mmCIF file of C-alpha atoms in Angstrom:
data_model
loop_
_atom_site.group_PDB
_atom_site.id
_atom_site.type_symbol
_atom_site.label_atom_id
_atom_site.label_comp_id
_atom_site.label_asym_id
_atom_site.label_seq_id
_atom_site.Cartn_x
_atom_site.Cartn_y
_atom_site.Cartn_z
ATOM 1 C CA UNK A 1 0.112 -20.734 55.937
ATOM 2 C CA UNK A 2 1.146 -18.248 58.534
ATOM 3 C CA UNK A 3 -1.426 -16.739 60.850
ATOM 4 C CA UNK A 4 -2.089 -12.986 61.518
ATOM 5 C CA UNK A 5 -4.005 -11.860 64.543
ATOM 6 C CA UNK A 6 -5.888 -8.623 64.303
ATOM 7 C CA UNK A 7 -6.536 -6.781 67.529
ATOM 8 C CA UNK A 8 -8.976 -3.922 67.177
ATOM 9 C CA UNK A 9 -11.269 -4.737 64.272
ATOM 10 C CA UNK A 10 -12.518 -1.268 63.504
ATOM 11 C CA UNK A 11 -12.857 0.331 60.097
ATOM 12 C CA UNK A 12 -9.165 0.308 59.097
ATOM 13 C CA UNK A 13 -8.535 -3.277 60.177
ATOM 14 C CA UNK A 14 -11.632 -4.417 58.338
ATOM 15 C CA UNK A 15 -10.392 -2.830 55.125
ATOM 16 C CA UNK A 16 -7.162 -4.731 55.457
ATOM 17 C CA UNK A 17 -8.733 -8.160 56.031
ATOM 18 C CA UNK A 18 -9.594 -9.126 52.418
ATOM 19 C CA UNK A 19 -6.052 -8.502 51.205
ATOM 20 C CA UNK A 20 -4.542 -10.308 54.205
ATOM 21 C CA UNK A 21 -6.819 -13.316 53.766
ATOM 22 C CA UNK A 22 -5.193 -14.078 50.449
ATOM 23 C CA UNK A 23 -1.765 -14.414 52.210
ATOM 24 C CA UNK A 24 -2.460 -15.426 55.815
ATOM 25 C CA UNK A 25 -4.876 -17.342 57.902
ATOM 26 C CA UNK A 26 -6.597 -14.293 59.473
ATOM 27 C CA UNK A 27 -7.844 -14.366 63.065
ATOM 28 C CA UNK A 28 -9.847 -11.358 64.154
ATOM 29 C CA UNK A 29 -10.161 -10.754 67.856
ATOM 30 C CA UNK A 30 -13.695 -9.643 68.785
ATOM 31 C CA UNK A 31 -15.322 -8.674 72.088
ATOM 32 C CA UNK A 32 -18.840 -9.611 70.987
ATOM 33 C CA UNK A 33 -19.749 -12.808 69.108
ATOM 34 C CA UNK A 34 -22.353 -10.731 67.277
ATOM 35 C CA UNK A 35 -19.437 -9.321 65.092
ATOM 36 C CA UNK A 36 -18.455 -12.840 63.892
ATOM 37 C CA UNK A 37 -20.605 -13.004 60.734
ATOM 38 C CA UNK A 38 -19.403 -9.667 59.308
ATOM 39 C CA UNK A 39 -15.791 -10.548 59.807
ATOM 40 C CA UNK A 40 -16.183 -14.031 58.537
ATOM 41 C CA UNK A 41 -17.666 -12.516 55.295
ATOM 42 C CA UNK A 42 -14.384 -10.640 54.781
ATOM 43 C CA UNK A 43 -12.297 -13.836 55.077
ATOM 44 C CA UNK A 44 -11.377 -13.878 58.831
ATOM 45 C CA UNK A 45 -11.920 -16.474 61.523
ATOM 46 C CA UNK A 46 -12.648 -15.028 64.914
ATOM 47 C CA UNK A 47 -11.669 -15.414 68.550
ATOM 48 C CA UNK A 48 -13.699 -13.901 71.310
ATOM 49 C CA UNK A 49 -11.522 -11.983 73.844
ATOM 50 C CA UNK A 50 -11.518 -8.609 75.560
ATOM 51 C CA UNK A 51 -8.491 -6.436 76.312
ATOM 52 C CA UNK A 52 -10.229 -5.325 79.542
ATOM 53 C CA UNK A 53 -10.569 -8.902 80.733
ATOM 54 C CA UNK A 54 -7.106 -10.558 81.348
ATOM 55 C CA UNK A 55 -8.556 -14.070 81.658
ATOM 56 C CA UNK A 56 -10.191 -14.019 78.209
ATOM 57 C CA UNK A 57 -6.835 -13.179 76.694
ATOM 58 C CA UNK A 58 -5.260 -16.505 77.611
ATOM 59 C CA UNK A 59 -6.498 -18.008 74.331
ATOM 60 C CA UNK A 60 -4.242 -15.637 72.439
ATOM 61 C CA UNK A 61 -1.071 -17.360 73.695
ATOM 62 C CA UNK A 62 0.767 -18.894 70.628
ATOM 63 C CA UNK A 63 -2.114 -18.161 68.309
ATOM 64 C CA UNK A 64 -0.321 -16.103 65.670
ATOM 65 C CA UNK A 65 2.849 -15.551 63.690
ATOM 66 C CA UNK A 66 2.276 -11.822 63.239
ATOM 67 C CA UNK A 67 -0.004 -9.270 64.843
ATOM 68 C CA UNK A 68 -1.683 -6.006 63.866
ATOM 69 C CA UNK A 69 -2.620 -4.080 66.957
ATOM 70 C CA UNK A 70 -5.150 -1.424 66.118
ATOM 71 C CA UNK A 71 -7.106 -1.189 69.449
ATOM 72 C CA UNK A 72 -7.255 2.180 71.230
ATOM 73 C CA UNK A 73 -6.194 2.679 74.800
ATOM 74 C CA UNK A 74 -8.890 3.391 77.394
ATOM 75 C CA UNK A 75 -10.457 6.870 77.473
ATOM 76 C CA UNK A 76 -8.846 7.840 80.816
ATOM 77 C CA UNK A 77 -5.631 7.569 82.702
ATOM 78 C CA UNK A 78 -2.004 8.060 81.700
ATOM 79 C CA UNK A 79 -1.287 4.432 80.730
ATOM 80 C CA UNK A 80 -2.568 1.900 78.349
ATOM 81 C CA UNK A 81 -3.330 -1.281 80.376
ATOM 82 C CA UNK A 82 -5.046 -2.930 77.407
ATOM 83 C CA UNK A 83 -1.683 -3.054 75.527
ATOM 84 C CA UNK A 84 -0.051 -4.346 78.655
ATOM 85 C CA UNK A 85 -2.541 -7.098 78.934
ATOM 86 C CA UNK A 86 -2.191 -7.915 75.319
ATOM 87 C CA UNK A 87 1.667 -8.264 75.261
ATOM 88 C CA UNK A 88 1.465 -10.331 78.494
ATOM 89 C CA UNK A 89 -0.894 -12.741 76.796
ATOM 90 C CA UNK A 90 1.183 -12.967 73.609
ATOM 91 C CA UNK A 91 4.346 -13.610 75.574
ATOM 92 C CA UNK A 92 2.878 -16.691 77.355
ATOM 93 C CA UNK A 93 2.656 -18.919 74.302
ATOM 94 C CA UNK A 94 5.046 -21.711 73.366
ATOM 95 C CA UNK A 95 5.661 -19.603 70.224
ATOM 96 C CA UNK A 96 5.749 -15.820 70.246
ATOM 97 C CA UNK A 97 4.763 -13.687 67.258
ATOM 98 C CA UNK A 98 7.628 -12.781 65.006
ATOM 99 C CA UNK A 99 6.311 -9.285 64.106
ATOM 100 C CA UNK A 100 3.778 -6.868 65.578
ATOM 101 C CA UNK A 101 2.609 -3.687 63.767
ATOM 102 C CA UNK A 102 0.869 -1.064 65.968
ATOM 103 C CA UNK A 103 -1.325 1.746 64.577
ATOM 104 C CA UNK A 104 -0.620 4.726 66.798
ATOM 105 C CA UNK A 105 -1.227 8.424 66.285
ATOM 106 C CA UNK A 106 0.848 11.423 65.254
ATOM 107 C CA UNK A 107 -0.720 13.162 68.284
ATOM 108 C CA UNK A 108 2.244 11.805 70.209
ATOM 109 C CA UNK A 109 4.332 14.606 68.724
ATOM 110 C CA UNK A 110 2.207 17.291 70.338
ATOM 111 C CA UNK A 111 2.103 20.880 69.069
ATOM 112 C CA UNK A 112 5.032 21.624 66.869
ATOM 113 C CA UNK A 113 3.957 25.097 65.863
ATOM 114 C CA UNK A 114 3.788 24.210 62.234
ATOM 115 C CA UNK A 115 7.243 22.758 61.968
ATOM 116 C CA UNK A 116 8.181 19.861 59.706
ATOM 117 C CA UNK A 117 8.235 16.614 61.763
ATOM 118 C CA UNK A 118 9.968 13.348 60.915
ATOM 119 C CA UNK A 119 10.154 10.195 62.899
ATOM 120 C CA UNK A 120 13.389 11.258 64.762
ATOM 121 C CA UNK A 121 11.367 13.836 66.674
ATOM 122 C CA UNK A 122 10.877 12.900 70.286
ATOM 123 C CA UNK A 123 7.233 12.570 71.381
ATOM 124 C CA UNK A 124 5.906 15.464 73.462
ATOM 125 C CA UNK A 125 2.204 14.711 73.874
ATOM 126 C CA UNK A 126 -0.046 17.568 74.796
ATOM 127 C CA UNK A 127 -3.222 15.509 75.316
ATOM 128 C CA UNK A 128 -4.096 12.768 77.714
ATOM 129 C CA UNK A 129 -5.100 10.468 74.857
ATOM 130 C CA UNK A 130 -1.667 11.011 73.198
ATOM 131 C CA UNK A 131 0.101 10.286 76.582
ATOM 132 C CA UNK A 132 -1.653 6.912 76.602
ATOM 133 C CA UNK A 133 -0.457 6.227 73.097
ATOM 134 C CA UNK A 134 3.168 7.008 74.033
ATOM 135 C CA UNK A 135 2.820 4.527 76.861
ATOM 136 C CA UNK A 136 1.475 1.910 74.501
ATOM 137 C CA UNK A 137 4.408 2.459 72.123
ATOM 138 C CA UNK A 138 6.829 2.060 75.042
ATOM 139 C CA UNK A 139 5.234 -1.140 76.259
ATOM 140 C CA UNK A 140 5.312 -2.607 72.814
ATOM 141 C CA UNK A 141 9.024 -1.701 72.293
ATOM 142 C CA UNK A 142 9.810 -3.342 75.662
ATOM 143 C CA UNK A 143 7.876 -6.426 74.620
ATOM 144 C CA UNK A 144 9.826 -6.550 71.379
ATOM 145 C CA UNK A 145 13.208 -6.390 73.041
ATOM 146 C CA UNK A 146 12.203 -8.918 75.770
ATOM 147 C CA UNK A 147 10.662 -11.506 73.520
ATOM 148 C CA UNK A 148 12.534 -11.019 70.240
ATOM 149 C CA UNK A 149 9.531 -9.656 68.356
ATOM 150 C CA UNK A 150 10.062 -7.161 65.564
ATOM 151 C CA UNK A 151 7.780 -4.296 66.583
ATOM 152 C CA UNK A 152 6.868 -1.505 64.122
ATOM 153 C CA UNK A 153 4.772 1.578 64.653
ATOM 154 C CA UNK A 154 2.582 3.435 62.193
ATOM 155 C CA UNK A 155 1.778 6.919 63.503
ATOM 156 C CA UNK A 156 -1.476 7.931 61.735
ATOM 157 C CA UNK A 157 -2.898 11.527 61.457
ATOM 158 C CA UNK A 158 -6.518 12.325 60.620
ATOM 159 C CA UNK A 159 -8.065 9.293 58.915
ATOM 160 C CA UNK A 160 -10.733 9.960 56.251
ATOM 161 C CA UNK A 161 -12.766 8.029 53.713
ATOM 162 C CA UNK A 162 -16.046 8.607 51.843
ATOM 163 C CA UNK A 163 -17.979 7.729 54.916
ATOM 164 C CA UNK A 164 -15.618 9.580 57.323
ATOM 165 C CA UNK A 165 -15.910 13.128 56.020
ATOM 166 C CA UNK A 166 -17.066 16.108 58.052
ATOM 167 C CA UNK A 167 -20.283 16.631 56.109
ATOM 168 C CA UNK A 168 -22.485 16.774 59.167
ATOM 169 C CA UNK A 169 -20.260 19.468 60.632
ATOM 170 C CA UNK A 170 -20.553 21.498 57.445
ATOM 171 C CA UNK A 171 -24.328 21.016 57.387
ATOM 172 C CA UNK A 172 -24.507 22.280 60.984
ATOM 173 C CA UNK A 173 -22.623 25.436 59.961
ATOM 174 C CA UNK A 174 -19.817 24.840 62.461
ATOM 175 C CA UNK A 175 -17.070 27.446 62.056
ATOM 176 C CA UNK A 176 -13.328 26.861 61.453
ATOM 177 C CA UNK A 177 -10.382 28.922 62.628
ATOM 178 C CA UNK A 178 -9.415 32.076 60.746
ATOM 179 C CA UNK A 179 -6.132 31.851 58.806
ATOM 180 C CA UNK A 180 -4.005 33.677 61.391
ATOM 181 C CA UNK A 181 -5.085 31.224 64.063
ATOM 182 C CA UNK A 182 -5.356 28.039 61.955
ATOM 183 C CA UNK A 183 -3.253 24.905 62.322
ATOM 184 C CA UNK A 184 -1.550 22.646 59.813
ATOM 185 C CA UNK A 185 -3.224 19.259 59.518
ATOM 186 C CA UNK A 186 -2.277 15.884 58.093
ATOM 187 C CA UNK A 187 -4.319 13.129 56.531
ATOM 188 C CA UNK A 188 -4.429 9.503 55.314
ATOM 189 C CA UNK A 189 -7.224 7.621 53.545
ATOM 190 C CA UNK A 190 -8.517 4.597 55.504
ATOM 191 C CA UNK A 191 -7.812 2.312 52.532
ATOM 192 C CA UNK A 192 -4.148 3.556 52.366
ATOM 193 C CA UNK A 193 -3.629 3.168 56.122
ATOM 194 C CA UNK A 194 -5.003 -0.377 55.903
ATOM 195 C CA UNK A 195 -2.615 -1.200 53.125
ATOM 196 C CA UNK A 196 0.324 0.335 54.991
ATOM 197 C CA UNK A 197 -0.502 -1.818 58.069
ATOM 198 C CA UNK A 198 -0.516 -4.931 55.910
ATOM 199 C CA UNK A 199 2.704 -4.127 54.061
ATOM 200 C CA UNK A 200 4.442 -3.313 57.295
ATOM 201 C CA UNK A 201 4.128 -7.009 58.265
ATOM 202 C CA UNK A 202 6.497 -7.832 55.424
ATOM 203 C CA UNK A 203 8.694 -4.706 54.936
ATOM 204 C CA UNK A 204 10.862 -2.520 57.073
ATOM 205 C CA UNK A 205 13.139 -3.351 59.994
ATOM 206 C CA UNK A 206 12.419 -4.021 63.621
ATOM 207 C CA UNK A 207 11.810 -1.080 65.778
ATOM 208 C CA UNK A 208 10.793 1.274 62.949
ATOM 209 C CA UNK A 209 8.427 4.118 63.268
ATOM 210 C CA UNK A 210 6.660 5.573 60.305
ATOM 211 C CA UNK A 211 4.611 8.727 59.782
ATOM 212 C CA UNK A 212 1.634 7.150 57.943
ATOM 213 C CA UNK A 213 0.394 10.205 56.079
ATOM 214 C CA UNK A 214 -0.228 11.352 52.560
ATOM 215 C CA UNK A 215 1.120 14.392 50.694
ATOM 216 C CA UNK A 216 -1.650 16.806 51.630
ATOM 217 C CA UNK A 217 -0.361 20.191 52.743
ATOM 218 C CA UNK A 218 -3.274 22.152 54.157
ATOM 219 C CA UNK A 219 -4.393 24.042 57.111
ATOM 220 C CA UNK A 220 -7.529 22.725 58.828
ATOM 221 C CA UNK A 221 -9.809 25.433 57.437
ATOM 222 C CA UNK A 222 -8.617 24.780 53.939
ATOM 223 C CA UNK A 223 -9.423 21.033 54.357
ATOM 224 C CA UNK A 224 -12.994 21.889 55.331
ATOM 225 C CA UNK A 225 -13.269 24.254 52.372
ATOM 226 C CA UNK A 226 -12.110 21.514 50.042
ATOM 227 C CA UNK A 227 -14.727 19.053 51.350
ATOM 228 C CA UNK A 228 -17.429 21.783 51.145
ATOM 229 C CA UNK A 229 -16.485 22.516 47.535
ATOM 230 C CA UNK A 230 -16.505 18.863 46.455
ATOM 231 C CA UNK A 231 -19.854 18.137 47.922
ATOM 232 C CA UNK A 232 -21.550 21.535 47.097
ATOM 233 C CA UNK A 233 -21.929 22.681 50.694
ATOM 234 C CA UNK A 234 -21.363 26.229 51.928
ATOM 235 C CA UNK A 235 -17.790 26.881 53.116
ATOM 236 C CA UNK A 236 -17.640 27.274 56.936
ATOM 237 C CA UNK A 237 -17.326 30.672 58.558
ATOM 238 C CA UNK A 238 -13.900 31.705 59.915
ATOM 239 C CA UNK A 239 -13.669 32.747 63.600
ATOM 240 C CA UNK A 240 -10.846 33.673 66.014
ATOM 241 C CA UNK A 241 -9.378 31.115 68.418
ATOM 242 C CA UNK A 242 -11.080 32.780 71.389
ATOM 243 C CA UNK A 243 -14.477 32.536 69.778
ATOM 244 C CA UNK A 244 -13.872 28.946 68.741
ATOM 245 C CA UNK A 245 -12.935 27.981 72.255
ATOM 246 C CA UNK A 246 -16.218 29.431 73.480
ATOM 247 C CA UNK A 247 -18.221 27.395 70.972
ATOM 248 C CA UNK A 248 -16.700 23.904 71.047
ATOM 249 C CA UNK A 249 -15.903 21.236 73.603
ATOM 250 C CA UNK A 250 -12.483 21.103 75.216
ATOM 251 C CA UNK A 251 -11.732 17.872 73.300
ATOM 252 C CA UNK A 252 -12.590 19.407 69.969
ATOM 253 C CA UNK A 253 -10.523 22.450 70.825
ATOM 254 C CA UNK A 254 -7.552 20.224 71.580
ATOM 255 C CA UNK A 255 -7.300 19.245 67.968
ATOM 256 C CA UNK A 256 -6.988 22.886 67.084
ATOM 257 C CA UNK A 257 -4.089 23.506 69.330
ATOM 258 C CA UNK A 258 -1.674 21.194 67.604
ATOM 259 C CA UNK A 259 0.000 22.212 64.369
ATOM 260 C CA UNK A 260 2.625 20.148 62.512
ATOM 261 C CA UNK A 261 3.616 19.121 58.999
ATOM 262 C CA UNK A 262 4.619 15.464 58.661
ATOM 263 C CA UNK A 263 7.501 14.229 56.687
ATOM 264 C CA UNK A 264 6.345 10.969 55.002
ATOM 265 C CA UNK A 265 9.509 10.131 52.963
ATOM 266 C CA UNK A 266 10.557 7.231 55.263
ATOM 267 C CA UNK A 267 7.300 5.354 54.715
ATOM 268 C CA UNK A 268 7.571 5.646 50.949
ATOM 269 C CA UNK A 269 11.147 4.586 50.895
ATOM 270 C CA UNK A 270 11.015 1.713 53.347
ATOM 271 C CA UNK A 271 7.546 0.238 52.652
ATOM 272 C CA UNK A 272 8.001 1.009 48.913
ATOM 273 C CA UNK A 273 4.406 2.106 48.544
ATOM 274 C CA UNK A 274 2.587 4.430 46.201
ATOM 275 C CA UNK A 275 -0.537 5.661 47.916
ATOM 276 C CA UNK A 276 -3.810 5.048 46.144
ATOM 277 C CA UNK A 277 -4.974 8.513 47.356
ATOM 278 C CA UNK A 278 -1.748 10.645 47.466
ATOM 279 C CA UNK A 279 -3.674 13.691 48.781
ATOM 280 C CA UNK A 280 -7.208 14.477 50.033
ATOM 281 C CA UNK A 281 -8.126 15.861 46.693
ATOM 282 C CA UNK A 282 -7.700 12.399 45.131
ATOM 283 C CA UNK A 283 -9.784 10.842 47.858
ATOM 284 C CA UNK A 284 -12.491 13.502 47.620
ATOM 285 C CA UNK A 285 -12.654 13.169 43.821
ATOM 286 C CA UNK A 286 -13.021 9.388 44.040
ATOM 287 C CA UNK A 287 -15.835 9.655 46.683
ATOM 288 C CA UNK A 288 -17.790 12.261 44.705
ATOM 289 C CA UNK A 289 -17.364 10.354 41.441
ATOM 290 C CA UNK A 290 -18.724 7.171 43.041
ATOM 291 C CA UNK A 291 -21.508 9.027 44.761
ATOM 292 C CA UNK A 292 -20.441 7.634 48.061
ATOM 293 C CA UNK A 293 -20.803 10.913 50.046
#
C-alpha cells in the first residue's frame, strides 16, 4: 500500500483522512504529540515534526509516495521558509515522493476588479500573506522540476462549513459594504476542498493549477445576507467603503479590497468531480437541516 504524508493537519486535511485511509497508509505530520489520538481515530499514523525546526524534518526523508501540503506560511515576511524546509527534507530521501498537492489561495491573483479569472492569469498578490503563497508555489514548482515530482496546486477561496460560518459576526451586528462598493467573492465547502485535494493525488497532470471553488456567484454582502436568512439572524447593515475602513482592522479590510470571479471549469473537467455542495445555498441548507449551526 502506498503512503501519503499530510503536512498541515487542520480542518480540511482532517476531513480528507478517512477517505484517504481506505486507499493509502496515511501519515499525518504533527507538531504536538497531543494531537496524536485525534488523528489516529480518523485512520492516520503520526510523525512529530515542525516546519519551523529543520532538524525535526529529517525523519520525513523517504517517508511517503505522495504528499498533501496544507500548512500555511509564517505570518510575516515575503517568503515561505516552511515550504523551503519541507521540500529540502523530502528531497533527501532515497526515494522522493511521486506527487505533491499544495493547497494555496486564490488571493495570489490580487484584486481583479470583478473580472473573470482562470488559471492562466498571472499572480499579482496585493497582500503580504498572498505574496508568501506565491513564493511557496514557486518553491514547490522548482522542487518538482529538480526532483521529478508531479506538483499540483489547488487555489482555494473562502472556505466554509457548518462550523465555519460568520454567525458571530452577524450576532455582533457587524456591517457589510453597500452594493456600489461591494466585492465579488468565491467559496468552497471544506468537505469539497478535502475531496478535491485527495482526488488531485490521482488525477490531473504535473504542474497543474486549479481554482478550487464552487459555482456561487455572489458579492460579499449577499453572502452574509444568505447566511443571515438561513439561520434567522438580522441582515447586516450596509455601509460605505470609507465607513467600513474606519470600523474594521486593516487585515479585515484587505479582504474587501479584492474582487474577482473565479472560473472553475478546469477543475471539473480534469478532476472529473461533481461537488457535494455546488454552491453556498446547498451547503447552508444542509447545515440548517442537520441543526449544525
